Short mmCIF file of N, CA and C in Angstrom, two decimals:
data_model
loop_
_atom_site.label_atom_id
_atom_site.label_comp_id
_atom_site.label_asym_id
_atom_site.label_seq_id
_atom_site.Cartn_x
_atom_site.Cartn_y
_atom_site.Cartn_z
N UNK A 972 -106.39 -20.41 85.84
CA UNK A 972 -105.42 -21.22 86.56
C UNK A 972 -105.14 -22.53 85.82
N UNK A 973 -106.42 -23.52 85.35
CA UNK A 973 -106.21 -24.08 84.46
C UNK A 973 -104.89 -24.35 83.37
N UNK A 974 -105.69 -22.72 82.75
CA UNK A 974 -105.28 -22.75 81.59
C UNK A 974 -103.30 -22.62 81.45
N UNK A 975 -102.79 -21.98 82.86
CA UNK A 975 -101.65 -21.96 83.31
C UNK A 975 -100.99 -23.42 83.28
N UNK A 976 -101.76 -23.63 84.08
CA UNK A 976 -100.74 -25.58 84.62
C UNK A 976 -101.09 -25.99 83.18
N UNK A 977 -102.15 -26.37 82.14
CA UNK A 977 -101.65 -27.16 81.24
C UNK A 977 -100.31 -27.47 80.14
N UNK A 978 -100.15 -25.97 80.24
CA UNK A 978 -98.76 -26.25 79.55
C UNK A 978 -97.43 -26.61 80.37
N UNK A 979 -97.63 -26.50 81.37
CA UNK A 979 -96.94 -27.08 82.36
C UNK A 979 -96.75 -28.11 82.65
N UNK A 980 -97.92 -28.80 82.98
CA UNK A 980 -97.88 -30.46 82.92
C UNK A 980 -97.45 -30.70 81.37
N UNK A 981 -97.84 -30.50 80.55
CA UNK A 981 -97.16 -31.22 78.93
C UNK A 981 -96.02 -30.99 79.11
N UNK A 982 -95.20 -30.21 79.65
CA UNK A 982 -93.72 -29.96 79.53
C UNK A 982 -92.90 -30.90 79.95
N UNK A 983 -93.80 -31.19 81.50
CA UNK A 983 -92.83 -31.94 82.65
C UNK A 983 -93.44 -33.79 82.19
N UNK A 984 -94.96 -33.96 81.79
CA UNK A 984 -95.23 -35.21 81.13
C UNK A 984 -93.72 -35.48 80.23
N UNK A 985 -93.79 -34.60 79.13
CA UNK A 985 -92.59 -34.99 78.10
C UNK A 985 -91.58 -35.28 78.65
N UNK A 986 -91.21 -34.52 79.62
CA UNK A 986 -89.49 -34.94 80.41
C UNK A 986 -89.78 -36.45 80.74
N UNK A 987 -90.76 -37.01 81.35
CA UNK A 987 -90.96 -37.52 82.07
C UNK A 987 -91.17 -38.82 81.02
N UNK A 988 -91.48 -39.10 80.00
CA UNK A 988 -91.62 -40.02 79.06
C UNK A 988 -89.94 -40.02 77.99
N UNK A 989 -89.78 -38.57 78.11
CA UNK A 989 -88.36 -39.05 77.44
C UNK A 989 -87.44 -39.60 78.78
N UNK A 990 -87.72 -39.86 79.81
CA UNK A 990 -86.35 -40.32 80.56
C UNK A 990 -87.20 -41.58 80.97
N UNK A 991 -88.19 -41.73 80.81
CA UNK A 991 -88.76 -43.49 80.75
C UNK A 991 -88.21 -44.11 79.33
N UNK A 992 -88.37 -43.64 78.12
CA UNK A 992 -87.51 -43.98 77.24
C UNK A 992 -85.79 -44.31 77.37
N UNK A 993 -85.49 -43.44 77.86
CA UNK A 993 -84.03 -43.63 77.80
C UNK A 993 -83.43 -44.35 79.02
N UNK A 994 -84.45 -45.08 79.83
CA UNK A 994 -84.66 -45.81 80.69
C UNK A 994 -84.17 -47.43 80.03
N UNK A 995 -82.86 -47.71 80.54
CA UNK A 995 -82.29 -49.70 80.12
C UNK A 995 -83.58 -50.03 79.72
N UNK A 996 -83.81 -50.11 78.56
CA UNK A 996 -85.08 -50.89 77.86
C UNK A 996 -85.27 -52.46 78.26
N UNK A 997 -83.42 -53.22 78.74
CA UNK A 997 -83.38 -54.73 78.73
C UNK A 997 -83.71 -54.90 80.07
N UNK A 998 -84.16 -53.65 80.57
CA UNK A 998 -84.84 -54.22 82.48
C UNK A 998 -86.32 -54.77 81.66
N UNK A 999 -86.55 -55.53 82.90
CA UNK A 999 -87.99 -56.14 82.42
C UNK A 999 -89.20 -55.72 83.29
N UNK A 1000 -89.14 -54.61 84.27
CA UNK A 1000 -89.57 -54.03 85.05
C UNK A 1000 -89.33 -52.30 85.06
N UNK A 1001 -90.29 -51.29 85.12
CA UNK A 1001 -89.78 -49.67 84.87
C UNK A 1001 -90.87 -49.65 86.37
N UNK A 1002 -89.98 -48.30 87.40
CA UNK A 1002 -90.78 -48.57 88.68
C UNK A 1002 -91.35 -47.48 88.67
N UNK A 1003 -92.77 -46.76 87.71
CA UNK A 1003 -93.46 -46.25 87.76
C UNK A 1003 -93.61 -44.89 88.50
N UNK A 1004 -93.47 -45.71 89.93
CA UNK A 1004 -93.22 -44.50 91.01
C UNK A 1004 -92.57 -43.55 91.20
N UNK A 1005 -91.52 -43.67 91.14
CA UNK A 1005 -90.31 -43.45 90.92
C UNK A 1005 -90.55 -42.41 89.88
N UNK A 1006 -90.85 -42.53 88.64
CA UNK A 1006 -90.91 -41.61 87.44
C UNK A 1006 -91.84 -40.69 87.88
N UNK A 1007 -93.04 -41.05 88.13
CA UNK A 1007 -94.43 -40.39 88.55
C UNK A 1007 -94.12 -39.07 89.63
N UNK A 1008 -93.39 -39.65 91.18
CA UNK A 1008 -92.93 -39.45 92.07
C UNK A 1008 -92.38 -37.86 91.79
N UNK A 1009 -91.40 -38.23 90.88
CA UNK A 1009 -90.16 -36.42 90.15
C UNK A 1009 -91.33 -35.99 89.59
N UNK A 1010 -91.83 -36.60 88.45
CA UNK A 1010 -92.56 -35.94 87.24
C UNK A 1010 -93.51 -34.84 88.77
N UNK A 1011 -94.27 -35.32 89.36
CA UNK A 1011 -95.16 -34.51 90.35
C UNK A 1011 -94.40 -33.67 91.32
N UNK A 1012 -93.19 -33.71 91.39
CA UNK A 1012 -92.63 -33.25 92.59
C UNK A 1012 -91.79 -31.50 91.05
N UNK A 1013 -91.50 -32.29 90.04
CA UNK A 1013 -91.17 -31.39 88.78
C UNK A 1013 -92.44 -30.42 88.77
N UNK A 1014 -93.81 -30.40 88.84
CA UNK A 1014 -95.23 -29.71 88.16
C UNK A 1014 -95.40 -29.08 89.33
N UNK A 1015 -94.72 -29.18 90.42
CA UNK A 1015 -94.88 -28.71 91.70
C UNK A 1015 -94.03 -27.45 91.65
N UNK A 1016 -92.76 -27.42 91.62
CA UNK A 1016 -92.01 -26.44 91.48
C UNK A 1016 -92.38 -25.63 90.80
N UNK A 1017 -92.72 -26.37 89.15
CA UNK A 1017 -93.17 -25.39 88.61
C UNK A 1017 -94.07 -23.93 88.46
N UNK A 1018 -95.60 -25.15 88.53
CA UNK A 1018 -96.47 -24.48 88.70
C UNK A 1018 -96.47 -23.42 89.93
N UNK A 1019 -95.87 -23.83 91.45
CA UNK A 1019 -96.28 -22.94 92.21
C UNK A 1019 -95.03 -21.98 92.23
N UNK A 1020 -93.53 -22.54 92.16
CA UNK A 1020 -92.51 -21.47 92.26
C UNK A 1020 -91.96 -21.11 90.92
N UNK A 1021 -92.28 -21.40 89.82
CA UNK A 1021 -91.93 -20.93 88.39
C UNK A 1021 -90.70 -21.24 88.45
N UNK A 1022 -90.11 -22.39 88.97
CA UNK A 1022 -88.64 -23.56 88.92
C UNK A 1022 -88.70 -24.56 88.22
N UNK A 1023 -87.94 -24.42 86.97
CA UNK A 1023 -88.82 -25.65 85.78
C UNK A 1023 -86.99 -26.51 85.38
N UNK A 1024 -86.89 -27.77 85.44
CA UNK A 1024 -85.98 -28.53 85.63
C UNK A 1024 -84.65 -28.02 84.91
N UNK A 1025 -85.21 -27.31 83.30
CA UNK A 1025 -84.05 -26.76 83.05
C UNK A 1025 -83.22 -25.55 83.51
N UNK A 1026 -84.25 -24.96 84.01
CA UNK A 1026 -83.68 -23.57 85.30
C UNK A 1026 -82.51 -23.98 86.21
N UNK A 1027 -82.68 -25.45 86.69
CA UNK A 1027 -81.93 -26.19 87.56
C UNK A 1027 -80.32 -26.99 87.49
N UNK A 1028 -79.99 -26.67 88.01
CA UNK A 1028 -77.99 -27.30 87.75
C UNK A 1028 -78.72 -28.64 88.49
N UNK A 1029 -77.79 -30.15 87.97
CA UNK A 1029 -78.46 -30.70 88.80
C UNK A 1029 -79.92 -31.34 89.22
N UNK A 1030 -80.58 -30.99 88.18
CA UNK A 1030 -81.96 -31.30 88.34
C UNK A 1030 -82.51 -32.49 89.41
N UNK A 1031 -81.88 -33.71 88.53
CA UNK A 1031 -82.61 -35.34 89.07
C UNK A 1031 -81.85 -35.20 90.66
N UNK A 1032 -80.71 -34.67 90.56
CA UNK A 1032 -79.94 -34.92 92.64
C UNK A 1032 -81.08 -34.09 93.34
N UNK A 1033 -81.37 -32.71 92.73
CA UNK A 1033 -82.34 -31.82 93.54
C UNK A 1033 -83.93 -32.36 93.84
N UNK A 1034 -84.25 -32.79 92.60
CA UNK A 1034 -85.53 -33.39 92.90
C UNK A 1034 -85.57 -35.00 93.49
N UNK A 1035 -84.53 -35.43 93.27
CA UNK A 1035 -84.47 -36.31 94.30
C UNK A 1035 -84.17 -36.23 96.37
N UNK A 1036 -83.36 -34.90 96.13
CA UNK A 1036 -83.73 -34.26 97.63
C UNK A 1036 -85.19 -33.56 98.23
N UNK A 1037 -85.55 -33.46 97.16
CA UNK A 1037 -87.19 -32.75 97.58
C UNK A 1037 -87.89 -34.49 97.64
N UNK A 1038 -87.64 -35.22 97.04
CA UNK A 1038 -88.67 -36.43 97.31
C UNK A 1038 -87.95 -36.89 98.44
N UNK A 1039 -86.58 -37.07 99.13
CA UNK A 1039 -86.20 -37.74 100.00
C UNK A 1039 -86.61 -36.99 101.21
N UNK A 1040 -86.68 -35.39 101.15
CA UNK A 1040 -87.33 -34.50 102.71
C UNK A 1040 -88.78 -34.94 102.74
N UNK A 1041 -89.53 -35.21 101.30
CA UNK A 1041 -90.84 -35.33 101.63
C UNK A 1041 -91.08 -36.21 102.58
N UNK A 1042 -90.25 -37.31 102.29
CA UNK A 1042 -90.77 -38.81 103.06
C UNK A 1042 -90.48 -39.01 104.38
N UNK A 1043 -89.84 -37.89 104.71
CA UNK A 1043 -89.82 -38.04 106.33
C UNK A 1043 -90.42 -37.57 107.47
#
């Protein structure tokens, strides 16, 4: 099971550092959460429903609807 999710998490880590990169560098603040928040809600899909961001039309609106049902 392990050995499953690790390449999984490296996939969705990388997404997740290239769009902190390409993140307005001239903010003087990056809100962590926020990144962390998708990146986990991304390793989630994955790992348990084999739904991996590029599978997805839409990605950041969708996983931003899965973090906005979570919170309620």
């Amino acid at each position: 099971m392990v050995r499953g999710f690790i390449p999984i998490f490296c996939q969705i880590a990388d997404r997740m550092i290239g769009k902190i990169k390409s993140h307005d560098e001239w903010e003087k603040e990056v809100d962590i959460i926020h990144f962390t928040e998708r990146c986990t809600i991304s390793m989630i899909l994955a790992s348990s429903f084999n739904v991996y961001p590029d599978d997805m039309k839409n990605t950041d609106q969708q996983i931003d609807d899965v973090a906005k049902a979570t919170k309620t």
